[in-house]
Amino acid sequence: MHSVTSRLSVVCLLTLVTAAPLSAENWPSWRGPHSNGISDEKNLPAAFGPDKNVAWKVRLPGPAGSTPVIWGDRIFLTTVNDNGDLLLLAMDTTGKSLWERQISGGNKNVRGDEGNSASNSPLTDGKLVWSMMADGKLACFDFAGQEIWKVDLQERYGKFSIQFGMTSTPVLDEGILYLQLIHGEGDAKTREACVVALEAGSGKQIWRVDRPSDAYAENEHSYASPVIYQDDRQKYLLTHGADFIVAHRLSDGSEIWRCGELNRKGNYDPTLRFVASPVSIPGLIVVPTAKKGPVLALKPDGAGDITRKPEFHLWTWERTPDVPSPLIADGLVYLCMQDGNLNVLDAASGQEIYFERTHRQRHRASPVLADGKLYLVARDGKVNVIKAGPKFEVLAENDLGEDISSSPAISNGTIYLRTYQHLWAIRQK
């Protein structure tokens, strides 16, 4: 276990004795620069609100649950408007609007106030920006707003049969977009569940593979996003849904290993599809499941079906977050539950460090950690800031007074919070 523990440590950067961060850091995808919810920025405020540490806020055309992405002085985010159009917005880091582009139309709200068709987060590499909507429209633009390409994934890969829309966000790696399209029904020949790789600059397909499973009913679907696992020996794609987590080769999508029983067959609930996404560090993959299911910690070196192979399982924890994705830092796993409870586990052993209550409300945003602070965003606009580490300590309880389901984004000393009404820029004054 000592070798695993050493891999779990996160190197702390030195802090400059100024109000500026050590280095300006981009936030290119919904889980940040390292795809794990962790920022290296420093000197971030714990306390903020409508009258405190707000650099600016701008009114948005409508609500969305997606996370903004930031590169340099550009911010990109998705939204809907009063006509139900699904839009990609571009603004600068002063809040000035630069352009907006319609990706699709016909927005569909989810359970009244839970979300809509603009729930997928955009992503950028500093030159181009990509935006996918829940109806499968996927488009690429340059930073000036010029459309580079656009594709209808339902026309290309089959009609989506998924109750709340295809809200999975693609992952970008070395010029390739990877998408998991796990959307349910079909016979042996037409079953609509696949994983695809596209040339990011053109939208052309590089490969497509089927993703079989024995899930049924709503469990054939997935709202989770794919992630890349990487260590000093290997790198592969992880897709998450339909009762399995599956590792795929980046070269052709072929399957390396899979782990099932994530929705246990002995107590199967056909309504429990996956929403939270996995997270990894070298030597460890933490796998959330569906509401009432377990959290698994897997070793990355599997082959074939590892479901019942204990040599590839580090530990299992019985309580999983429903929507917020896990976070791993400094040898700890943070699990923000849907009701605001915070469960912290030892990453090497799975032993519980603490289980404490924060704000008792729905939590849909994934936690973000920066500057020794864990930011937990509740649906009613309250943001609890918890001291990172093995001892529970509430640093601040903040109230924006607006609905929010988006995860925070952090760049260049600023915390960006996208509520249903505004984009807020929070900065230490």
CSV table of C-alpha atoms in Angstrom, one decimal:
chain,number,residue,atom,x,y,z
A,1,MET,CA,0.0,0.0,0.0
A,2,HIS,CA,2.9,2.4,0.6
A,3,SER,CA,3.6,2.6,-3.2
A,4,VAL,CA,0.0,3.5,-3.8
A,5,THR,CA,0.0,6.1,-1.0
A,6,SER,CA,3.0,7.8,-2.5
A,7,ARG,CA,1.3,8.1,-5.8
A,8,LEU,CA,-1.7,9.7,-4.2
A,9,SER,CA,0.1,12.8,-3.0
A,10,VAL,CA,-0.3,16.1,-4.7
A,11,VAL,CA,2.7,18.4,-4.8
A,12,CYS,CA,1.9,21.8,-3.3
A,13,LEU,CA,3.2,24.8,-5.2
A,14,LEU,CA,4.8,27.7,-3.4
A,15,THR,CA,2.7,30.8,-2.8
A,16,LEU,CA,3.7,34.2,-3.8
A,17,VAL,CA,3.2,36.9,-1.2
A,18,THR,CA,1.0,39.0,-3.5
A,19,ALA,CA,-2.6,39.1,-4.5
A,20,ALA,CA,-1.9,37.5,-7.8
A,21,PRO,CA,-1.8,33.7,-8.4
A,22,LEU,CA,1.6,32.0,-8.9
A,23,SER,CA,0.7,31.5,-12.5
A,24,ALA,CA,-2.4,32.1,-14.6
A,25,GLU,CA,-4.1,28.8,-15.2
A,26,ASN,CA,-6.6,27.9,-17.8
A,27,TRP,CA,-9.8,25.9,-17.2
A,28,PRO,CA,-10.3,24.1,-20.5
A,29,SER,CA,-12.9,21.6,-19.6
A,30,TRP,CA,-15.6,21.1,-17.0
A,31,ARG,CA,-13.2,19.5,-14.4
A,32,GLY,CA,-10.4,21.9,-15.0
A,33,PRO,CA,-6.8,21.8,-16.2
A,34,HIS,CA,-6.1,18.3,-14.8
A,35,SER,CA,-9.6,16.9,-15.5
A,36,ASN,CA,-10.0,16.1,-11.8
A,37,GLY,CA,-11.6,19.2,-10.2
A,38,ILE,CA,-8.4,20.5,-8.8
A,39,SER,CA,-6.8,23.9,-9.5
A,40,ASP,CA,-3.3,25.0,-8.7
A,41,GLU,CA,-4.3,28.7,-8.2
A,42,LYS,CA,-3.7,30.4,-4.9
A,43,ASN,CA,-5.0,33.4,-3.0
A,44,LEU,CA,-8.7,32.6,-3.6
A,45,PRO,CA,-11.4,33.9,-1.4
A,46,ALA,CA,-13.3,31.7,1.0
A,47,ALA,CA,-15.9,34.3,1.8
A,48,PHE,CA,-17.9,36.0,-0.9
A,49,GLY,CA,-21.5,37.0,-1.7
A,50,PRO,CA,-23.5,39.7,-3.5
A,51,ASP,CA,-21.6,42.4,-1.7
A,52,LYS,CA,-18.3,40.8,-1.0
A,53,ASN,CA,-15.4,39.8,-3.3
A,54,VAL,CA,-17.5,40.0,-6.5
A,55,ALA,CA,-15.4,41.4,-9.4
A,56,TRP,CA,-18.4,41.5,-11.7
A,57,LYS,CA,-21.5,39.5,-12.7
A,58,VAL,CA,-23.4,39.5,-16.0
A,59,ARG,CA,-26.9,38.6,-16.8
A,60,LEU,CA,-27.3,35.5,-19.0
A,61,PRO,CA,-30.1,34.8,-21.6
A,62,GLY,CA,-31.3,31.8,-19.6
A,63,PRO,CA,-30.4,28.9,-17.3
A,64,ALA,CA,-28.0,25.9,-17.8
A,65,GLY,CA,-26.2,23.4,-15.7
A,66,SER,CA,-23.0,23.4,-17.7
A,67,THR,CA,-19.6,24.7,-16.4
A,68,PRO,CA,-17.9,27.6,-18.1
A,69,VAL,CA,-14.5,27.1,-19.6
A,70,ILE,CA,-11.7,29.7,-19.7
A,71,TRP,CA,-8.6,30.2,-21.7
A,72,GLY,CA,-6.5,33.3,-21.4
A,73,ASP,CA,-9.0,36.2,-21.5
A,74,ARG,CA,-11.8,34.2,-23.1
A,75,ILE,CA,-14.8,32.6,-21.4
A,76,PHE,CA,-17.2,30.1,-23.1
A,77,LEU,CA,-20.4,28.8,-21.7
A,78,THR,CA,-23.7,27.3,-23.0
A,79,THR,CA,-27.2,28.5,-22.3
A,80,VAL,CA,-30.8,28.6,-23.5
A,81,ASN,CA,-32.8,31.7,-24.3
A,82,ASP,CA,-36.5,32.5,-24.1
A,83,ASN,CA,-37.1,31.0,-27.5
A,84,GLY,CA,-35.6,27.6,-26.5
A,85,ASP,CA,-32.5,28.1,-28.6
A,86,LEU,CA,-29.4,26.3,-27.4
A,87,LEU,CA,-26.5,28.8,-27.5
A,88,LEU,CA,-22.7,28.9,-27.1
A,89,LEU,CA,-21.7,32.3,-25.6
A,90,ALA,CA,-18.2,33.9,-25.7
A,91,MET,CA,-17.2,36.8,-23.5
A,92,ASP,CA,-13.9,38.2,-22.1
A,93,THR,CA,-12.7,38.0,-18.6
A,94,THR,CA,-14.2,41.5,-17.8
A,95,GLY,CA,-17.7,40.1,-18.6
A,96,LYS,CA,-18.0,41.8,-21.9
A,97,SER,CA,-20.0,39.8,-24.5
A,98,LEU,CA,-18.1,38.9,-27.6
A,99,TRP,CA,-20.4,36.7,-29.6
A,100,GLU,CA,-23.1,34.0,-29.4
A,101,ARG,CA,-23.8,31.1,-31.7
A,102,GLN,CA,-26.9,29.0,-31.9
A,103,ILE,CA,-26.0,25.3,-31.8
A,104,SER,CA,-29.5,23.9,-31.9
A,105,GLY,CA,-33.1,24.6,-30.9
A,106,GLY,CA,-36.0,23.0,-29.1
A,107,ASN,CA,-34.8,23.1,-25.5
A,108,LYS,CA,-36.3,20.5,-23.2
A,109,ASN,CA,-36.4,21.2,-19.5
A,110,VAL,CA,-35.7,18.3,-17.1
A,111,ARG,CA,-38.1,17.7,-14.2
A,112,GLY,CA,-39.0,21.4,-14.0
A,113,ASP,CA,-36.0,22.8,-12.4
A,114,GLU,CA,-33.3,20.1,-12.7
A,115,GLY,CA,-31.7,21.1,-15.9
A,116,ASN,CA,-32.2,21.5,-19.7
A,117,SER,CA,-30.7,20.7,-23.0
A,118,ALA,CA,-27.7,23.0,-22.5
A,119,SER,CA,-26.3,20.8,-19.7
A,120,ASN,CA,-23.1,19.7,-21.6
A,121,SER,CA,-20.1,21.8,-20.8
A,122,PRO,CA,-18.0,23.2,-23.7
A,123,LEU,CA,-14.3,22.6,-24.0
A,124,THR,CA,-11.3,24.4,-25.6
A,125,ASP,CA,-7.7,24.0,-26.4
A,126,GLY,CA,-6.9,27.7,-26.7
A,127,LYS,CA,-7.5,27.9,-30.4
A,128,LEU,CA,-10.9,26.2,-31.0
A,129,VAL,CA,-13.9,25.6,-28.8
A,130,TRP,CA,-16.3,22.7,-29.0
A,131,SER,CA,-19.9,22.6,-27.8
A,132,MET,CA,-22.3,19.6,-27.6
A,133,MET,CA,-26.0,19.9,-26.7
A,134,ALA,CA,-28.2,17.2,-25.2
A,135,ASP,CA,-29.9,16.6,-28.6
A,136,GLY,CA,-26.6,15.5,-30.1
A,137,LYS,CA,-25.7,18.7,-32.1
A,138,LEU,CA,-21.9,19.1,-31.8
A,139,ALA,CA,-20.2,22.1,-33.2
A,140,CYS,CA,-16.6,23.6,-33.4
A,141,PHE,CA,-15.8,27.3,-33.6
A,142,ASP,CA,-12.6,29.3,-33.6
A,143,PHE,CA,-12.1,32.1,-31.0
A,144,ALA,CA,-13.6,34.6,-33.4
A,145,GLY,CA,-16.9,32.7,-33.5
A,146,GLN,CA,-16.3,31.3,-37.0
A,147,GLU,CA,-17.9,27.9,-37.4
A,148,ILE,CA,-15.3,25.2,-38.3
A,149,TRP,CA,-17.6,22.2,-38.5
A,150,LYS,CA,-20.9,20.9,-37.1
A,151,VAL,CA,-22.5,17.4,-36.9
A,152,ASP,CA,-25.7,15.9,-35.8
A,153,LEU,CA,-24.7,12.8,-33.7
A,154,GLN,CA,-28.2,11.4,-33.9
A,155,GLU,CA,-28.1,11.4,-37.7
A,156,ARG,CA,-24.6,9.8,-37.6
A,157,TYR,CA,-25.0,7.3,-34.8
A,158,GLY,CA,-28.7,6.6,-34.3
A,159,LYS,CA,-31.6,8.2,-32.5
A,160,PHE,CA,-31.1,8.9,-28.9
A,161,SER,CA,-33.4,7.0,-26.6
A,162,ILE,CA,-32.5,8.6,-23.3
A,163,GLN,CA,-35.0,10.3,-20.9
A,164,PHE,CA,-33.2,13.5,-20.1
A,165,GLY,CA,-31.0,14.0,-23.2
A,166,MET,CA,-27.4,13.2,-24.0
A,167,THR,CA,-25.7,15.3,-21.3
A,168,SER,CA,-22.3,13.6,-21.4
A,169,THR,CA,-19.5,16.0,-22.2
A,170,PRO,CA,-16.8,14.8,-24.6
A,171,VAL,CA,-13.2,14.6,-23.6
A,172,LEU,CA,-10.4,16.2,-25.7
A,173,ASP,CA,-6.9,14.6,-25.8
A,174,GLU,CA,-4.1,15.4,-28.3
A,175,GLY,CA,-6.4,16.7,-31.0
A,176,ILE,CA,-9.0,13.9,-30.7
A,177,LEU,CA,-12.5,14.2,-29.2
A,178,TYR,CA,-13.8,11.0,-27.4
A,179,LEU,CA,-17.5,10.6,-26.9
A,180,GLN,CA,-19.5,7.9,-25.1
A,181,LEU,CA,-23.0,7.6,-26.6
A,182,ILE,CA,-24.7,5.2,-24.2
A,183,HIS,CA,-28.3,5.8,-24.9
A,184,GLY,CA,-30.2,2.6,-24.8
A,185,GLU,CA,-32.6,0.6,-26.8
A,186,GLY,CA,-32.1,-1.4,-30.0
A,187,ASP,CA,-31.8,-5.0,-31.2
A,188,ALA,CA,-28.5,-6.9,-31.6
A,189,LYS,CA,-27.8,-5.0,-34.8
A,190,THR,CA,-29.1,-1.5,-34.0
A,191,ARG,CA,-28.5,-1.2,-30.3
A,192,GLU,CA,-27.5,2.4,-29.8
A,193,ALA,CA,-24.5,2.2,-27.5
A,194,CYS,CA,-21.1,3.1,-28.8
A,195,VAL,CA,-17.9,5.0,-28.2
A,196,VAL,CA,-16.4,7.2,-30.9
A,197,ALA,CA,-13.3,9.1,-31.6
A,198,LEU,CA,-13.4,12.2,-33.9
A,199,GLU,CA,-10.7,14.4,-35.3
A,200,ALA,CA,-11.2,17.5,-33.2
A,201,GLY,CA,-10.3,19.9,-36.1
A,202,SER,CA,-12.6,18.4,-38.7
A,203,GLY,CA,-15.3,16.3,-36.9
A,204,LYS,CA,-14.3,13.3,-39.1
A,205,GLN,CA,-14.7,9.9,-37.4
A,206,ILE,CA,-11.4,8.1,-36.6
A,207,TRP,CA,-13.1,5.0,-35.1
A,208,ARG,CA,-16.3,3.8,-33.6
A,209,VAL,CA,-16.8,0.7,-31.4
A,210,ASP,CA,-19.9,-0.9,-30.0
A,211,ARG,CA,-20.2,-0.9,-26.2
A,212,PRO,CA,-22.2,-3.9,-25.2
A,213,SER,CA,-23.7,-4.5,-21.7
A,214,ASP,CA,-26.4,-6.5,-20.1
A,215,ALA,CA,-28.1,-3.5,-18.6
A,216,TYR,CA,-31.8,-3.0,-19.2
A,217,ALA,CA,-34.5,-0.3,-18.9
A,218,GLU,CA,-33.2,3.1,-17.9
A,219,ASN,CA,-29.9,1.6,-16.9
A,220,GLU,CA,-29.0,1.2,-20.6
A,221,HIS,CA,-28.4,5.0,-20.5
A,222,SER,CA,-25.7,7.2,-19.0
A,223,TYR,CA,-25.4,10.8,-18.1
A,224,ALA,CA,-21.7,10.5,-17.1
A,225,SER,CA,-18.8,11.8,-19.1
A,226,PRO,CA,-15.8,9.8,-20.3
A,227,VAL,CA,-12.3,10.5,-18.8
A,228,ILE,CA,-8.7,9.7,-19.7
A,229,TYR,CA,-6.6,7.6,-17.4
A,230,GLN,CA,-2.8,8.1,-17.6
A,231,ASP,CA,0.3,7.1,-15.6
A,232,ASP,CA,3.9,6.7,-16.6
A,233,ARG,CA,3.2,3.4,-18.3
A,234,GLN,CA,-0.2,3.6,-20.0
A,235,LYS,CA,-3.0,5.8,-21.2
A,236,TYR,CA,-6.5,4.9,-22.1
A,237,LEU,CA,-10.1,6.0,-22.2
A,238,LEU,CA,-12.7,5.2,-19.5
A,239,THR,CA,-16.4,5.1,-20.4
A,240,HIS,CA,-19.0,4.9,-17.6
A,241,GLY,CA,-22.5,3.7,-17.9
A,242,ALA,CA,-25.0,0.8,-18.5
A,243,ASP,CA,-23.8,-0.9,-15.3
A,244,PHE,CA,-20.1,-1.0,-16.4
A,245,ILE,CA,-16.9,1.0,-16.4
A,246,VAL,CA,-14.9,0.1,-19.5
A,247,ALA,CA,-11.3,0.9,-20.5
A,248,HIS,CA,-10.6,1.4,-24.2
A,249,ARG,CA,-7.4,1.7,-26.2
A,250,LEU,CA,-7.0,5.2,-27.6
A,251,SER,CA,-5.7,3.8,-30.9
A,252,ASP,CA,-8.9,2.0,-32.0
A,253,GLY,CA,-11.4,1.9,-29.1
A,254,SER,CA,-10.9,-1.8,-28.4
A,255,GLU,CA,-11.7,-2.9,-24.9
A,256,ILE,CA,-8.9,-3.5,-22.5
A,257,TRP,CA,-11.0,-4.3,-19.4
A,258,ARG,CA,-14.4,-3.8,-17.9
A,259,CYS,CA,-15.9,-3.9,-14.4
A,260,GLY,CA,-19.5,-4.6,-13.8
A,261,GLU,CA,-21.9,-5.2,-10.8
A,262,LEU,CA,-21.9,-1.4,-10.4
A,263,ASN,CA,-25.7,-1.8,-10.2
A,264,ARG,CA,-25.7,-5.1,-8.3
A,265,LYS,CA,-27.7,-7.9,-9.9
A,266,GLY,CA,-28.8,-9.2,-6.6
A,267,ASN,CA,-30.7,-6.0,-5.8
A,268,TYR,CA,-31.1,-4.5,-9.3
A,269,ASP,CA,-33.0,-1.2,-9.7
A,270,PRO,CA,-33.7,-0.6,-13.4
A,271,THR,CA,-34.1,3.1,-12.9
A,272,LEU,CA,-30.6,3.8,-11.6
A,273,ARG,CA,-28.5,5.1,-14.5
A,274,PHE,CA,-25.1,6.7,-13.9
A,275,VAL,CA,-24.7,10.4,-13.6
A,276,ALA,CA,-21.4,11.1,-11.7
A,277,SER,CA,-18.2,10.5,-13.6
A,278,PRO,CA,-15.1,8.6,-12.5
A,279,VAL,CA,-11.9,10.3,-11.5
A,280,SER,CA,-8.3,9.0,-11.4
A,281,ILE,CA,-4.8,9.6,-10.4
A,282,PRO,CA,-1.8,7.3,-11.3
A,283,GLY,CA,-2.4,4.0,-9.6
A,284,LEU,CA,-6.1,4.6,-8.7
A,285,ILE,CA,-9.4,4.9,-10.4
A,286,VAL,CA,-12.4,5.9,-8.2
A,287,VAL,CA,-15.7,4.8,-9.7
A,288,PRO,CA,-19.0,6.2,-8.5
A,289,THR,CA,-22.2,4.3,-9.4
A,290,ALA,CA,-25.9,5.1,-9.2
A,291,LYS,CA,-27.9,6.4,-6.2
A,292,LYS,CA,-27.9,3.8,-3.4
A,293,GLY,CA,-24.9,2.0,-5.1
A,294,PRO,CA,-21.3,1.6,-4.0
A,295,VAL,CA,-18.1,3.5,-4.8
A,296,LEU,CA,-15.3,1.3,-6.2
A,297,ALA,CA,-11.5,1.9,-6.1
A,298,LEU,CA,-9.9,0.0,-8.9
A,299,LYS,CA,-6.3,-0.6,-9.9
A,300,PRO,CA,-5.6,0.5,-13.5
A,301,ASP,CA,-3.8,-2.6,-14.7
A,302,GLY,CA,-6.8,-4.9,-15.4
A,303,ALA,CA,-7.4,-7.1,-18.4
A,304,GLY,CA,-10.7,-8.7,-19.5
A,305,ASP,CA,-13.6,-8.8,-17.1
A,306,ILE,CA,-12.3,-7.7,-13.7
A,307,THR,CA,-15.7,-7.7,-12.0
A,308,ARG,CA,-14.9,-10.6,-9.7
A,309,LYS,CA,-11.1,-10.4,-9.7
A,310,PRO,CA,-10.1,-9.0,-6.2
A,311,GLU,CA,-6.6,-8.4,-7.3
A,312,PHE,CA,-7.8,-5.4,-9.3
A,313,HIS,CA,-10.0,-4.0,-6.5
A,314,LEU,CA,-8.5,-1.8,-3.8
A,315,TRP,CA,-11.6,-1.2,-1.8
A,316,THR,CA,-15.3,-0.6,-1.9
A,317,TRP,CA,-17.4,2.0,-0.1
A,318,GLU,CA,-21.1,1.6,0.2
A,319,ARG,CA,-22.4,5.1,-0.3
A,320,THR,CA,-22.0,6.8,-3.7
A,321,PRO,CA,-22.8,10.4,-4.7
A,322,ASP,CA,-25.7,10.7,-7.0
A,323,VAL,CA,-24.7,13.5,-9.3
A,324,PRO,CA,-21.4,15.2,-8.0
A,325,SER,CA,-18.3,13.4,-9.2
A,326,PRO,CA,-15.6,12.4,-6.7
A,327,LEU,CA,-12.4,14.3,-6.1
A,328,ILE,CA,-8.9,12.9,-5.0
A,329,ALA,CA,-6.3,15.0,-3.4
A,330,ASP,CA,-3.4,14.5,-0.9
A,331,GLY,CA,-4.3,10.9,-0.3
A,332,LEU,CA,-8.0,11.6,0.4
A,333,VAL,CA,-11.1,10.9,-1.6
A,334,TYR,CA,-13.9,13.5,-1.3
A,335,LEU,CA,-17.5,12.4,-1.9
A,336,CYS,CA,-20.1,15.1,-1.9
A,337,MET,CA,-23.5,13.5,-1.5
A,338,GLN,CA,-26.6,14.7,-3.1
A,339,ASP,CA,-28.0,15.9,0.2
A,340,GLY,CA,-24.9,17.9,1.2
A,341,ASN,CA,-23.2,15.4,3.4
A,342,LEU,CA,-19.4,15.2,2.8
A,343,ASN,CA,-17.7,11.8,3.1
A,344,VAL,CA,-13.9,11.8,3.1
A,345,LEU,CA,-12.0,8.5,2.7
A,346,ASP,CA,-8.4,7.4,2.8
A,347,ALA,CA,-7.5,6.9,-0.8
A,348,ALA,CA,-5.2,3.9,-0.2
A,349,SER,CA,-7.5,1.9,2.1
A,350,GLY,CA,-11.0,3.3,1.7
A,351,GLN,CA,-11.2,3.8,5.5
A,352,GLU,CA,-13.6,6.6,6.5
A,353,ILE,CA,-11.8,9.8,7.7
A,354,TYR,CA,-15.0,11.7,8.4
A,355,PHE,CA,-18.6,12.0,7.5
A,356,GLU,CA,-20.1,15.5,8.1
A,357,ARG,CA,-23.1,17.5,7.1
A,358,THR,CA,-22.7,20.7,5.1
A,359,HIS,CA,-25.7,22.7,3.7
A,360,ARG,CA,-28.7,20.4,3.7
A,361,GLN,CA,-29.9,20.8,0.1
A,362,ARG,CA,-29.6,19.2,-3.3
A,363,HIS,CA,-26.1,19.2,-4.6
A,364,ARG,CA,-25.7,18.8,-8.4
A,365,ALA,CA,-22.3,20.5,-8.9
A,366,SER,CA,-19.1,18.5,-8.5
A,367,PRO,CA,-16.7,19.7,-5.9
A,368,VAL,CA,-13.7,21.8,-6.8
A,369,LEU,CA,-10.5,22.1,-4.7
A,370,ALA,CA,-8.0,25.0,-4.8
A,371,ASP,CA,-5.8,26.9,-2.4
A,372,GLY,CA,-6.5,24.4,0.4
A,373,LYS,CA,-10.2,24.9,0.0
A,374,LEU,CA,-13.0,22.6,-1.1
A,375,TYR,CA,-15.9,24.5,-2.8
A,376,LEU,CA,-19.3,22.7,-2.5
A,377,VAL,CA,-22.1,24.3,-4.4
A,378,ALA,CA,-25.7,23.6,-3.5
A,379,ARG,CA,-28.7,23.9,-5.8
A,380,ASP,CA,-30.1,26.9,-3.9
A,381,GLY,CA,-27.0,29.1,-4.4
A,382,LYS,CA,-25.3,28.4,-1.1
A,383,VAL,CA,-21.6,27.6,-1.4
A,384,ASN,CA,-19.9,26.0,1.6
A,385,VAL,CA,-16.1,26.3,1.6
A,386,ILE,CA,-14.4,23.5,3.6
A,387,LYS,CA,-10.8,23.3,4.6
A,388,ALA,CA,-9.1,20.5,2.7
A,389,GLY,CA,-7.5,17.8,4.7
A,390,PRO,CA,-8.4,15.1,7.2
A,391,LYS,CA,-10.1,17.4,9.7
A,392,PHE,CA,-13.5,18.9,8.9
A,393,GLU,CA,-13.6,22.6,9.2
A,394,VAL,CA,-16.1,25.0,7.6
A,395,LEU,CA,-14.2,28.1,6.4
A,396,ALA,CA,-17.2,30.0,5.1
A,397,GLU,CA,-20.9,29.7,4.2
A,398,ASN,CA,-21.8,31.9,1.3
A,399,ASP,CA,-25.1,32.7,-0.3
A,400,LEU,CA,-25.4,33.9,-3.9
A,401,GLY,CA,-29.2,33.9,-3.7
A,402,GLU,CA,-29.6,32.3,-7.1
A,403,ASP,CA,-30.2,28.7,-8.3
A,404,ILE,CA,-27.1,26.9,-9.5
A,405,SER,CA,-26.2,23.4,-10.6
A,406,SER,CA,-22.9,24.1,-12.4
A,407,SER,CA,-19.5,23.2,-11.0
A,408,PRO,CA,-17.2,26.1,-10.3
A,409,ALA,CA,-14.4,27.1,-12.7
A,410,ILE,CA,-11.2,28.8,-11.6
A,411,SER,CA,-8.7,30.7,-13.7
A,412,ASN,CA,-6.2,33.6,-13.1
A,413,GLY,CA,-7.2,34.2,-9.5
A,414,THR,CA,-10.9,34.2,-10.2
A,415,ILE,CA,-13.7,31.8,-9.3
A,416,TYR,CA,-16.4,31.7,-11.9
A,417,LEU,CA,-19.9,30.6,-10.7
A,418,ARG,CA,-22.6,30.1,-13.3
A,419,THR,CA,-26.0,30.5,-11.7
A,420,TYR,CA,-29.3,30.2,-13.6
A,421,GLN,CA,-29.4,34.0,-13.9
A,422,HIS,CA,-25.8,35.2,-14.0
A,423,LEU,CA,-22.2,34.4,-14.5
A,424,TRP,CA,-20.3,35.6,-11.3
A,425,ALA,CA,-16.6,36.4,-11.2
A,426,ILE,CA,-15.4,36.0,-7.6
A,427,ARG,CA,-12.0,37.5,-6.8
A,428,GLN,CA,-10.1,38.4,-3.7
A,429,LYS,CA,-10.1,42.2,-3.2
